[in-house]
Structure formats: structure tokens, C-alpha cells
Coordinates of C-alpha atoms and ligand atoms in Angstrom, one line a residue:
X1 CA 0.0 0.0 0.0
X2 CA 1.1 3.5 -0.3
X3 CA -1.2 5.2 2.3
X4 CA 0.5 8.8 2.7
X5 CA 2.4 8.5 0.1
X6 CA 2.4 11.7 -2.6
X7 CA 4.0 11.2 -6.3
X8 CA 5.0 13.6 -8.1
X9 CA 4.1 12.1 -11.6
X10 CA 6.3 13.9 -14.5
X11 CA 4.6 12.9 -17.6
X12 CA 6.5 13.1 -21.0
X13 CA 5.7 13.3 -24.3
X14 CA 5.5 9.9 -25.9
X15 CA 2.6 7.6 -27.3
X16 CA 2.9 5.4 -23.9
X17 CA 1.4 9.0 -22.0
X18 CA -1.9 7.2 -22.4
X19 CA -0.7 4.8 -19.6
X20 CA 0.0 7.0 -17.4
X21 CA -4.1 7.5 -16.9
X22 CA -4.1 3.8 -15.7
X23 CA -1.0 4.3 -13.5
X24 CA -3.0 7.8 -11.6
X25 CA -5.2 4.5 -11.2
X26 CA -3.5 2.2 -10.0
X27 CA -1.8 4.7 -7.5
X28 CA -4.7 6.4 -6.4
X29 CA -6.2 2.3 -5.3
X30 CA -3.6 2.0 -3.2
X31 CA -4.0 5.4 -1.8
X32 CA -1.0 7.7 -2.6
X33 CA -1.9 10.8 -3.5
X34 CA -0.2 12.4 -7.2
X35 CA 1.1 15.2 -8.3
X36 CA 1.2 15.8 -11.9
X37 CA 3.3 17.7 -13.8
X38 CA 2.8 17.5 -17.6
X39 CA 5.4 18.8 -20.0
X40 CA 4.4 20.6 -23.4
X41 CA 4.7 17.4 -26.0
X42 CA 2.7 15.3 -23.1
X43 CA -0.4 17.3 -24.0
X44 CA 0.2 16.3 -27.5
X45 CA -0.5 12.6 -26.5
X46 CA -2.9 12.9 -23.4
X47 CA -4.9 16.0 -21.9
X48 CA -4.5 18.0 -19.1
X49 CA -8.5 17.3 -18.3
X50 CA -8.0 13.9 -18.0
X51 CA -4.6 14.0 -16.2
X52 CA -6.6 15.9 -13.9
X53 CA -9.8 14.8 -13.6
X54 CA -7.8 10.8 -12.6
X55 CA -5.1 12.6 -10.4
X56 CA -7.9 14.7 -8.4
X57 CA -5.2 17.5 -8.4
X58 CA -4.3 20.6 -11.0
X59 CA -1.7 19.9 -13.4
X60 CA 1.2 21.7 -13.5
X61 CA 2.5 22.7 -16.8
X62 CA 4.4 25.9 -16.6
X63 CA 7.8 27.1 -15.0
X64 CA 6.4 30.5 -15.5
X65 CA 3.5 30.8 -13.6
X66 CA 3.9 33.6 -11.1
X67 CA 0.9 33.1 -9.1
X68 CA 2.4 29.4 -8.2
X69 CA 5.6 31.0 -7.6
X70 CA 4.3 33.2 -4.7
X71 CA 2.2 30.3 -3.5
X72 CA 4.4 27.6 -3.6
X73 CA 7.5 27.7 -5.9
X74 CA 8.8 25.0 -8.4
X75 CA 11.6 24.3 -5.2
X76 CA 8.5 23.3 -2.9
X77 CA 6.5 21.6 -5.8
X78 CA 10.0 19.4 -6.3
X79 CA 10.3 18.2 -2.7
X80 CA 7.1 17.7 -1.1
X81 CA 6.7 14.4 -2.8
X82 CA 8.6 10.9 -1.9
X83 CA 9.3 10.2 -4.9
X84 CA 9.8 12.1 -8.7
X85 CA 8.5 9.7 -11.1
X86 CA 8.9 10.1 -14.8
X87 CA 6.7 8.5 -16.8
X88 CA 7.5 7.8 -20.1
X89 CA 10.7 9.0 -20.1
X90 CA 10.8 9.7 -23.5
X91 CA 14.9 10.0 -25.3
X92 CA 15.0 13.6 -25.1
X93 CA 13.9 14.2 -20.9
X94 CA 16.8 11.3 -20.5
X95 CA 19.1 12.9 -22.4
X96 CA 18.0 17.0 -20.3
X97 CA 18.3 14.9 -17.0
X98 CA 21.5 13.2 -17.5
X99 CA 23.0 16.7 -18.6
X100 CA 21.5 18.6 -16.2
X101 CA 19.6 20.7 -18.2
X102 CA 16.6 22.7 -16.9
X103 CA 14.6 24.5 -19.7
X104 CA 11.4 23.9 -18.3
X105 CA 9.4 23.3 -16.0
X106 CA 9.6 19.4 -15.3
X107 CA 13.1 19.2 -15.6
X108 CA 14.0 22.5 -13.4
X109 CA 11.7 20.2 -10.7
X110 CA 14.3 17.1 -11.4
X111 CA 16.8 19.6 -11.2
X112 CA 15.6 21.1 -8.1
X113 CA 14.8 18.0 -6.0
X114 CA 16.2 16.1 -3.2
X115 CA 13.7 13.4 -3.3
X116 CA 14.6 10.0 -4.8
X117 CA 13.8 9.8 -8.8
X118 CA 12.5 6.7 -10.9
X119 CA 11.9 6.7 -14.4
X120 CA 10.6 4.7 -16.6
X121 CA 11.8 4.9 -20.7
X122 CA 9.9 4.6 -23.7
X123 CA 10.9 5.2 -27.2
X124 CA 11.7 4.0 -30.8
X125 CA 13.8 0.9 -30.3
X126 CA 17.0 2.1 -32.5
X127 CA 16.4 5.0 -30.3
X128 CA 16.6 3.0 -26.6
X129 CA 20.0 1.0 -28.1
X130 CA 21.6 4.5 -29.5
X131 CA 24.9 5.0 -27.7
X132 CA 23.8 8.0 -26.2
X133 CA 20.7 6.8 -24.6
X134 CA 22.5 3.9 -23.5
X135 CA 25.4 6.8 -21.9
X136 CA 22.4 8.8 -20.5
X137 CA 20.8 5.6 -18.9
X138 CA 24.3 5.0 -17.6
X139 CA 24.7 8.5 -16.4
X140 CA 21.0 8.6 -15.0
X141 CA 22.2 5.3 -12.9
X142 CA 25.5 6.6 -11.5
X143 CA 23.5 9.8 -10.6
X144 CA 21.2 7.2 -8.2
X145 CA 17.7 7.4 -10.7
X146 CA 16.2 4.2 -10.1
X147 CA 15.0 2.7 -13.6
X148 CA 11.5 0.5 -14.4
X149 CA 11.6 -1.0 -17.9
X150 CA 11.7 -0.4 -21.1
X151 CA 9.4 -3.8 -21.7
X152 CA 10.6 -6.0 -25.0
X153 CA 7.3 -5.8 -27.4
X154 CA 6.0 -4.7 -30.0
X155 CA 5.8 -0.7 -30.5
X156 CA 3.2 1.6 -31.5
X157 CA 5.4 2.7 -34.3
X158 CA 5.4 -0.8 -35.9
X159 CA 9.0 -2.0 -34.9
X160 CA 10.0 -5.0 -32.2
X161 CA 12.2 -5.0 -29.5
X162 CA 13.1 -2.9 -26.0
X163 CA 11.5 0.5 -26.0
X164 CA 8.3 -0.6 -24.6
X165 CA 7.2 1.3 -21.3
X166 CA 7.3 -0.5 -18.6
X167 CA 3.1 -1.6 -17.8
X168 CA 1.4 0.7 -14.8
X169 CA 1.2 -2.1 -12.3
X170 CA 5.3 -3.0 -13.2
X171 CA 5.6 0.8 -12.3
X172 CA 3.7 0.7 -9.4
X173 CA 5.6 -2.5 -8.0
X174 CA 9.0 -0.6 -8.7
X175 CA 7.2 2.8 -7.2
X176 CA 6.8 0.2 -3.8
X177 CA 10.0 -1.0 -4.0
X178 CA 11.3 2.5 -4.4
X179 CA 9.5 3.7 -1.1
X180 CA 9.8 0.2 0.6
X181 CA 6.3 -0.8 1.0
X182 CA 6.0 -4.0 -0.7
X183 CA 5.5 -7.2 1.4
X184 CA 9.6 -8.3 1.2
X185 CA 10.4 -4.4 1.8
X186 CA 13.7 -5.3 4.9
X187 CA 14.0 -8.4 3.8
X188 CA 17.7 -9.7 2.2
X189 CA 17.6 -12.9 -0.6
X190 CA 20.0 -14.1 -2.8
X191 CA 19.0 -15.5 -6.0
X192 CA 21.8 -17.7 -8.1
X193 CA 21.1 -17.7 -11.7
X194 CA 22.7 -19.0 -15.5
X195 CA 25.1 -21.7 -16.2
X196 CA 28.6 -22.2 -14.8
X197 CA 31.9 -22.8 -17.2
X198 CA 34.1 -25.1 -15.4
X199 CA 37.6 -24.5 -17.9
X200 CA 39.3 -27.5 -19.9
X201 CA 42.4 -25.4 -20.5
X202 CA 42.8 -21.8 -21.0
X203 CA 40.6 -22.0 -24.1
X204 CA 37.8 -24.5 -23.5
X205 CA 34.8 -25.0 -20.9
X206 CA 32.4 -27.4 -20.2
X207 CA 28.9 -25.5 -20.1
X208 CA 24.9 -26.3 -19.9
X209 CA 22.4 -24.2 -21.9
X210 CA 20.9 -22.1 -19.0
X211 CA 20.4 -18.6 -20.1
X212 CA 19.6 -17.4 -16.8
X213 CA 16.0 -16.4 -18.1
X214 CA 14.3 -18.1 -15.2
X215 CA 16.4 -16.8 -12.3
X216 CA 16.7 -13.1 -13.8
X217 CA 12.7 -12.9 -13.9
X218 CA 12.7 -14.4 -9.8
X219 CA 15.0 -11.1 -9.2
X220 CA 13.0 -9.1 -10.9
X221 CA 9.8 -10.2 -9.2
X222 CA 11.6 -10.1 -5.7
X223 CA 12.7 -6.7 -6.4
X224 CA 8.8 -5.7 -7.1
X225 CA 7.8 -6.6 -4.0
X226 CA 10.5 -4.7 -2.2
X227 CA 13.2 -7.0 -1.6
X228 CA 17.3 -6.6 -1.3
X229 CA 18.3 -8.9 -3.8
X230 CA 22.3 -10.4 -4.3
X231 CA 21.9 -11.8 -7.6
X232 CA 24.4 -14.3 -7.9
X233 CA 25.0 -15.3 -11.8
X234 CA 27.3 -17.1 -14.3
X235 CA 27.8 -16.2 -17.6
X236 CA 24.3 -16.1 -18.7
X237 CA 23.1 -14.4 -22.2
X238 CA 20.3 -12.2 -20.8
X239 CA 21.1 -8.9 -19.2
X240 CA 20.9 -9.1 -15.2
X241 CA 17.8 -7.9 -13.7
X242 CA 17.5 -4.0 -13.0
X243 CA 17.7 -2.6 -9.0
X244 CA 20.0 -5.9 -7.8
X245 CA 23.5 -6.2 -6.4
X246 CA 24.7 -8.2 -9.3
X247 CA 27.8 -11.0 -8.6
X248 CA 29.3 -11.9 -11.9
X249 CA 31.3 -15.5 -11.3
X250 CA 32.4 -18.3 -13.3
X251 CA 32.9 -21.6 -11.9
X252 CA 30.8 -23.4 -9.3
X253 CA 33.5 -22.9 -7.0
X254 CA 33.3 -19.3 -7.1
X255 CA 29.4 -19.3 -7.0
X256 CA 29.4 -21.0 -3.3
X257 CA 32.1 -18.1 -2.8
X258 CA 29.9 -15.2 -4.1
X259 CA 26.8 -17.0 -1.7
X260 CA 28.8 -17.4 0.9
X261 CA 30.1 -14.0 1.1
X262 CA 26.9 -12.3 0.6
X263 CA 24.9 -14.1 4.0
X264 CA 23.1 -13.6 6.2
X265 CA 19.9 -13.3 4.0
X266 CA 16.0 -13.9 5.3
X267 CA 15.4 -16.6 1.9
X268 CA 18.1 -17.7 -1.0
X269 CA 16.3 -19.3 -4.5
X270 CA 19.3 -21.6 -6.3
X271 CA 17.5 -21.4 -9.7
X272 CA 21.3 -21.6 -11.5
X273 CA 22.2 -24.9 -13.3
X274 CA 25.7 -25.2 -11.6
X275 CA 28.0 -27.6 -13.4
X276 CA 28.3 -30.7 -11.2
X277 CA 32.1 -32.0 -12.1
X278 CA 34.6 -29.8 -12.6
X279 CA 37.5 -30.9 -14.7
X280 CA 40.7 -32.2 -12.3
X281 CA 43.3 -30.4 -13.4
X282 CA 42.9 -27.7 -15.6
X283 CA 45.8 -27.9 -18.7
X284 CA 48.1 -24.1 -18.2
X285 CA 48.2 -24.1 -22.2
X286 CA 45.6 -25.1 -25.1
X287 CA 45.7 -28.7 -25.4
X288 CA 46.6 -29.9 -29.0
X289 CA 45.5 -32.2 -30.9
X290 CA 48.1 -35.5 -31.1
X291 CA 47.4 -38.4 -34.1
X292 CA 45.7 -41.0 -33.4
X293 CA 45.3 -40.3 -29.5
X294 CA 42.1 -38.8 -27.7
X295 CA 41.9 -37.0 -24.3
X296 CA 41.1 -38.1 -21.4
X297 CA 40.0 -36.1 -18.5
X298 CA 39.5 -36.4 -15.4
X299 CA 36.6 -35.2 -13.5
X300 CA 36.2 -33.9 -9.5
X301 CA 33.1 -33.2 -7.9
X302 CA 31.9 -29.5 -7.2
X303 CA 31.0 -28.4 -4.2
X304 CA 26.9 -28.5 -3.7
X305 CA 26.0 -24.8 -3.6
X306 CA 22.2 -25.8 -2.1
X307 CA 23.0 -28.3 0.3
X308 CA 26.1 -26.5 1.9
X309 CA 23.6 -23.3 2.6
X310 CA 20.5 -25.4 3.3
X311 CA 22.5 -27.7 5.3
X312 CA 24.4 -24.6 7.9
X313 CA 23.4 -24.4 11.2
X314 CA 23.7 -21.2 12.5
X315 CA 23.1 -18.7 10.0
X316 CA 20.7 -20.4 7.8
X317 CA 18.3 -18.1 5.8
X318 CA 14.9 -18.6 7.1
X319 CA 13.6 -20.3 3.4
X320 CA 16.0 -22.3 0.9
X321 CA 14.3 -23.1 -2.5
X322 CA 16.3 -25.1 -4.9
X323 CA 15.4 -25.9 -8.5
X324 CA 15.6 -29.8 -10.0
X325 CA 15.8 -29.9 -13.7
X326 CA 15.2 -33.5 -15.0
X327 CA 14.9 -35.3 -18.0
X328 CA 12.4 -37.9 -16.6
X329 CA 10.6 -39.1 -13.5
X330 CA 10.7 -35.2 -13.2
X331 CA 8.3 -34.9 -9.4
X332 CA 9.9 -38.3 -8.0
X333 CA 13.8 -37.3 -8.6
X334 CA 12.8 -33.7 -7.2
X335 CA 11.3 -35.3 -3.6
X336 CA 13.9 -37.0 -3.7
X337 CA 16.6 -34.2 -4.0
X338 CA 15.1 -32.2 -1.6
X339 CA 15.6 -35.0 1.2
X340 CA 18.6 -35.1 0.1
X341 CA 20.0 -31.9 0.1
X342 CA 18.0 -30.3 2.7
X343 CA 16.2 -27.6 1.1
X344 CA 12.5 -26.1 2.3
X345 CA 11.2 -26.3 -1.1
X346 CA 12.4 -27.6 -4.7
X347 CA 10.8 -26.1 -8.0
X348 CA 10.9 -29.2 -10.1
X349 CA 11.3 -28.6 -14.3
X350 CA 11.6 -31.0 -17.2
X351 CA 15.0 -29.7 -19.1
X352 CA 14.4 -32.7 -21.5
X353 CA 15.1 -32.2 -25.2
X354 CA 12.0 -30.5 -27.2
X355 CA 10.5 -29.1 -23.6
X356 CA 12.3 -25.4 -24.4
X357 CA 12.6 -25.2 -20.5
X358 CA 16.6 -23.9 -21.6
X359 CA 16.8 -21.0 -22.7
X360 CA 12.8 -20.5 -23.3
X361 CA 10.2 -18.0 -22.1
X362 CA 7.6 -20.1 -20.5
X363 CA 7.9 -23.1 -17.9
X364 CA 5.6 -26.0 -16.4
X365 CA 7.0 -26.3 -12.6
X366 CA 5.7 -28.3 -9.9
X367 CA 6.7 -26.8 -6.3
X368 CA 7.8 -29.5 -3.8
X369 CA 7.3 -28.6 -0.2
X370 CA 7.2 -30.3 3.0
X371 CA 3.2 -30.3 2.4
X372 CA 3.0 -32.2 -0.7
X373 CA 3.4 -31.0 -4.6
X374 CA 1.8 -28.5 -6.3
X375 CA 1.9 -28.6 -10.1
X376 CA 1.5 -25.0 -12.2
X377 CA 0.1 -24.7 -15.4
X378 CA 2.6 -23.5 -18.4
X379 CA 3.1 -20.2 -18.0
X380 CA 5.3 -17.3 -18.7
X381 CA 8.9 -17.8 -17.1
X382 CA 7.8 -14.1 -15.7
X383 CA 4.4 -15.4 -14.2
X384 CA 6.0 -18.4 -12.9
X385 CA 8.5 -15.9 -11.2
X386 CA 5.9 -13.6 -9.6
X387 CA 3.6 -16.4 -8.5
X388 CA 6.8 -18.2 -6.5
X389 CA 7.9 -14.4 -5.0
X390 CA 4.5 -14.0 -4.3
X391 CA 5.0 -17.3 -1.7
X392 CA 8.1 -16.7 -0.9
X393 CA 6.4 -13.3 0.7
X394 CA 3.9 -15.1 2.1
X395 CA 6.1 -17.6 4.0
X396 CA 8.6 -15.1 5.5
X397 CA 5.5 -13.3 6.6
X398 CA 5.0 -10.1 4.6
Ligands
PMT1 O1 18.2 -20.2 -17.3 P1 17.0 -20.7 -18.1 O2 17.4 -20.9 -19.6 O3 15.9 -19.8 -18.0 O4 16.6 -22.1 -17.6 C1 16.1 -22.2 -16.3 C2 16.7 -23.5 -15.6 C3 16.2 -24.7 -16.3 C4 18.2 -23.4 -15.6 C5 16.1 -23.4 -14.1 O5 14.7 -23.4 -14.2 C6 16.6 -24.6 -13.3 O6 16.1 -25.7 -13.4 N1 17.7 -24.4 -12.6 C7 18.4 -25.5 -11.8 C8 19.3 -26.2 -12.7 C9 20.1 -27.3 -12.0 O7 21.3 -27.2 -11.9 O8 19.4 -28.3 -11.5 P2 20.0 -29.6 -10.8 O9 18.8 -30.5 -10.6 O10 21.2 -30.1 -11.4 O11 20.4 -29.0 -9.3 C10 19.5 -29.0 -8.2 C11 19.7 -27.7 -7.4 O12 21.0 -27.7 -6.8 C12 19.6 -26.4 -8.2 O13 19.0 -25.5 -7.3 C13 21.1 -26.0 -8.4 O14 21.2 -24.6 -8.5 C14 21.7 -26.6 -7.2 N2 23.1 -27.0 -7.4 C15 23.5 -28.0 -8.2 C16 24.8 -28.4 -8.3 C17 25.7 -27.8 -7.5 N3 27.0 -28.2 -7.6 N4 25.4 -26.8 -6.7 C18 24.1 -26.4 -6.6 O15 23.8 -25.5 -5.8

């Protein structure tokens, strides 16, 4: 909830404006009271009427406006609010925020404020992956603007890919987060996530085909409900989630490092698919081919990143979840290796060939608790995500 809360909504001008009449909504349910402040090219896309009318407050449109000035001054307007939200932040506010610039009147307020600042991009994709938004972005990050989106879809201006504005209830979730009021707001998890290389020599790895889809969307939804997340990942080919402490690491080895350092933490999800042998001695130089005779190497067990943590005494986060991917006898094998390692509860998937559970964007999981099983339909890797932090928040009690 954000009883007592007060937004001040920056709206810019881009097609994905209309949203923002939903996210007044949506913030106005869970009673927060908004602000909004519209900028010229916004009242190309939406009106001030409606803006308005939703927000139950004038909108401010004008740096200019003496009578405001006496009454309450664009420093005021900029720091009574807990939080500066821009929404869409179209290419050209990023590009006036990140240099500082302050030509009217919502970016002298962005410019004049003390209060935290989240925006949330939309625009043309070529625009989004322009080096110069990408600098801005990078700028608007250093500078401590928390960021919601841009969503991967299709745009209103017929083309695919990031750019999308983030949907009103993803902005309200990172609004929340923002202002610590979801149910996990206090609470510390570490998430592991991709595949691990274990090196052959200084050339070659042994690998899986984890693309660290699943775990990045669990960080992601943890993050929406207000969590601290240490997002613990191997070299996976999707970007790490947004608002995390990211841990880059290689080898399983370093992953029970990286876990290990970042304890104590109220609930850790193992969703990586850690490489179980590790070659025995790793060659100092490439390893060339001889005629007629084939390698041979020699394997050593990894250390069991899930079991060591599940199994500590003292020190044990209050909820372990581990992951099982099978090929077969998927529920059975996944009882069975959460007996034996210990863990709370195991989210079972089938990583057979042909399922797409690798590297896909949907999953069919089955959680495994001390209570019995629980199968899900197929759903979205992201629904999957926000349905298991929505339990995770239930059992540590938010
Ligand atoms: O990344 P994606 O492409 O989205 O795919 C998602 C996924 C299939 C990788 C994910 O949903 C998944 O199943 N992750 C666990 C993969 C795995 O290693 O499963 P496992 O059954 O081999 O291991 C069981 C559990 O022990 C896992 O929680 C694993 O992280 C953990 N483990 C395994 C070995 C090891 N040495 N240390 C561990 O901590």
C-alpha cells in the first residue's frame, strides 16, 4: 500500500502518456496521492483534463507561472513528494536529465529536488540502443535514478524489441520497492542464476544451456515486492535484472564463494544450473590435438551450492528453495533431491530435449514442499517468477 504517500508524476511526451491515466489509477487504489506535472509534448498525447480529472489535483504545466511561484515555488513543488516519477521517459527528458539541463518546468523540478527519482523509458527501439541513450541511462544510474523497464514488445510505431514502457502495475511494484512498502520491503535474498563454465584449458569450458532467463525474472519479481536482492549469476546471455546487487562469477567454485560472502539473507532461490564436475586439473596451455590419440579427462566433484547453505546451522536463511531440472521421473527425482539436500522447497522442471525449459520463455513447474506437490500450469517464465515471490512473501511473513 502507499497510504501517505504523494507522487509527483512527470509525464513526457510519448505515445505510452496514455498509460499513465491507468498508473494515476492504480496509484490512487492503493491510496498515494499524485502530483502531476505535464510537459508541453505530453499534452500532445494525453490532456491536461484527463490528467486531472484521474489525479484529483491541477496539473502543473508551466515554469512561469507567477501566481504558483508566490504560492508555492517549483523548489517546494519538487520536494514535497517521496518520490519524482517520470513516466514515459521519453529520449530527449533522459538525455535534459542526464545533462543537467533545466529549460522547463519538469526538468527545473528534477533539477531542483532532493527526493529520490525513478523513471521509466519509452521510445523507438533504435532510439533506446543509441549509444547516447545507453550513456544517458548509464549517467541517470551513477546519478542514483532508479530505472522500471523499457518492456521487450512490439511498438506503436510498428517495430520490435526494448523501448516498450514498462506496464502501470510493473511501475507501481518498482514505485513500492522504491518507497519500501511491498510485502519483502527489509528483507535480504540471494537469488543464483545462468550456467557455470568449469575451464578444460585456457581455451575451452564445459557448459549447460541455462540462459539465466528463469532466475533473472525471480529477481525481478523479488525486487517488485520490495526485496534486497544479491543476484548471484554465471555467464548467462540475458542482461541481469535492473535494482540488484549483481555477482558476476564463473565456476561453481566461485558461486558457493559469491553466496557465501553475501549471508546472512532472510530466503536464498538456487534457480542456476551449476555444473556438477569440474575438470581435475585444468591444462596451463591449449591442449593440442596429437594423431591418433584422444583426451582423457578427469573429473572432480563440485561443491553442492544448495546443500552447503540449506545444510548450515547457524546462519541459515529462514527459506531455501532449490530448483531440479530432470529429463524424466521429473516430481519423484525432485522429492527426492530435496531429502537429500535439505532444502525447504524444490521447483521441479523437465530440461528434457524438445520441452524449451533452456533458454525459453515459459515453464511447467511443480513446487515441492514439505506439504506435498503442487503442479502449475505452463506459464510465462515471468508469471512463474511472480507467483513463486508472491509465496516466498507469504512464508517469511509479509
Ligand atoms: O536459465 P534458463 O534458460 O531460464 O533455464 C532455467 C533453468 C532450467 C536453468 C532453471 O529453471 C533450473 O532448473 N535451474 C536449476 C538447474 C540445475 O542445476 O538443476 P539440478 O537439478 O542439477 O540441481 C539442483 C539444485 O542444486 C539447483 O537448485 C542447483 O542450483 C543446485 N546445485 C546443483 C549443483 C551444485 N554443484 N550446486 C548447486 O547448488
Amino acid at each position: 500500500m502507499l497510504t501517505g504517500k504523494r507522487i509527483l508524476l512527470i509525464i513526457g511526451g510519448g505515445i505510452a502518456a496514455y498509460k499513465c491515466l491507468d498508473l494515476i489509477r492504480r496509484l490512487r487504489e492503493r491510496g498515494a496521492a499524485v502530483t502531476p506535472v505535464m510537459t508541453r509534448a505530453a499534452e500532445e498525447f494525453v490532456t491536461p483534463l484527463s490528467v486531472s480529472a484521474l489525479a484529483g489535483e491541477e496539473v502543473h504545466r508551466d515554469l512561469f507561472d507567477l501566481t504558483k511561484e508566490a504560492e508555492m515555488g517549483h523548489i517546494q513543488l519538487s520536494r514535497v513528494a517521496d518520490l519524482l516519477v517520470v513516466a514515459p521517459c521519453t529520449a530527449d527528458l533522459m538525455g535534459k536529465m542526464a545533462g543537467g539541463l533545466a529549460g522547463d518546468l519538469a526538468t527545473t523540478l528534477l533539477m531542483a529536488t532532493d527526493t529520490p527519482v525513478l523513471c521509466a523509458p519509452a521510445m523507438n527501439v533504435r532510439m533506446w540502443q543509441h549509444p547516447a541513450t545507453q550513456r544517458n541511462l548509464a549517467q541517470l544510474q551513477a546519478d542514483g535514478v532508479a530505472v522500471v523497464g523499457p518492456n521487450d514488445g512490439d511498438m506503436a510505431c510498428g517495430e520490435f524489441g526494448p523501448g516498450r514502457m514498462a506496464e502501470p502495475l510493473e511501475i507501481v511494484a518498482a514505485i513500492e520497492a522504491r518507497l519500501g512498502a511491498g510485502p519483502l520491503a527489509g528483507k535480504r535474498i540471494i537469488v543464483t542464476s545462468g550456467p557455470t563454465q568449469e575451464p578444460i584449458d585456457p581455451v575451452r569450458y564445459i557448459s549447460n544451456h541455462s540462459s539465466g532467463t528463469q532466475g533473472t525474472a525471480i529477481a525481478t519479481a523479488l525486487v517488485a515486492l520490495g526485496a534486497e536482492v544479491v543476484f548471484v549469476t554465471g555467464p548467462a546471455s540475458v542482461p541481469p535484472p535492473q535494482g540488484v546487487q549483481v555477482v558476476r562469477i564463473t565456476t561453481a567454485q566461485d558461486m558457493l564463494e559469491a553466496v557465501q560472502a553475501a549471508l546472512p539473507a532472510d530466503a536464498a532461490i538456487f534457480a542456476a544450473a551449476v555444473a556438477d564436475w569440474r575438470v581435475a586439473q585444468v591444462a596451463e596451455s591449449k591442449m593440442k590435438k596429437t594423431r591418433g590419440a584422444l583426451p582423457t579427462l578427469e573429473f572432480a566433484e563440485n561443491p553442492d551450492i544448495l546443500a552447503t547453505v540449506a545444510q548450515m546451522g547457524d546462519g541459515r536463511p529462514g527459506l531455501v528453495v532449490g530448483f531440479a531440472a530432470e529429463t524424466d521421473e521429473v516430481v519423484a527425482n525432485a522429492q527426492a533431491k530435496r531429502a537429500r539436500k535439505g532444502c525447504d522447497w524444490i521447483v521441479a522442471n523437465d530440461v528434457a530435449t524438445g520441452t524449451g525449459t533452456f533458454g525459453g520463455a515459459d515453464n511447467t513447474v511443480h513446487i515441492v514442499t514439505g506439504d506435498g506437490v503442487e503442479d502449475w500450469p505452463r506459464m510465462a517464465k515471468a508469471q512463474v517468477a511472480e507467483r513463486l515471490a508472491q509465496r516466498v512473501a507469504e512464508a517469511l511473513g509479509g
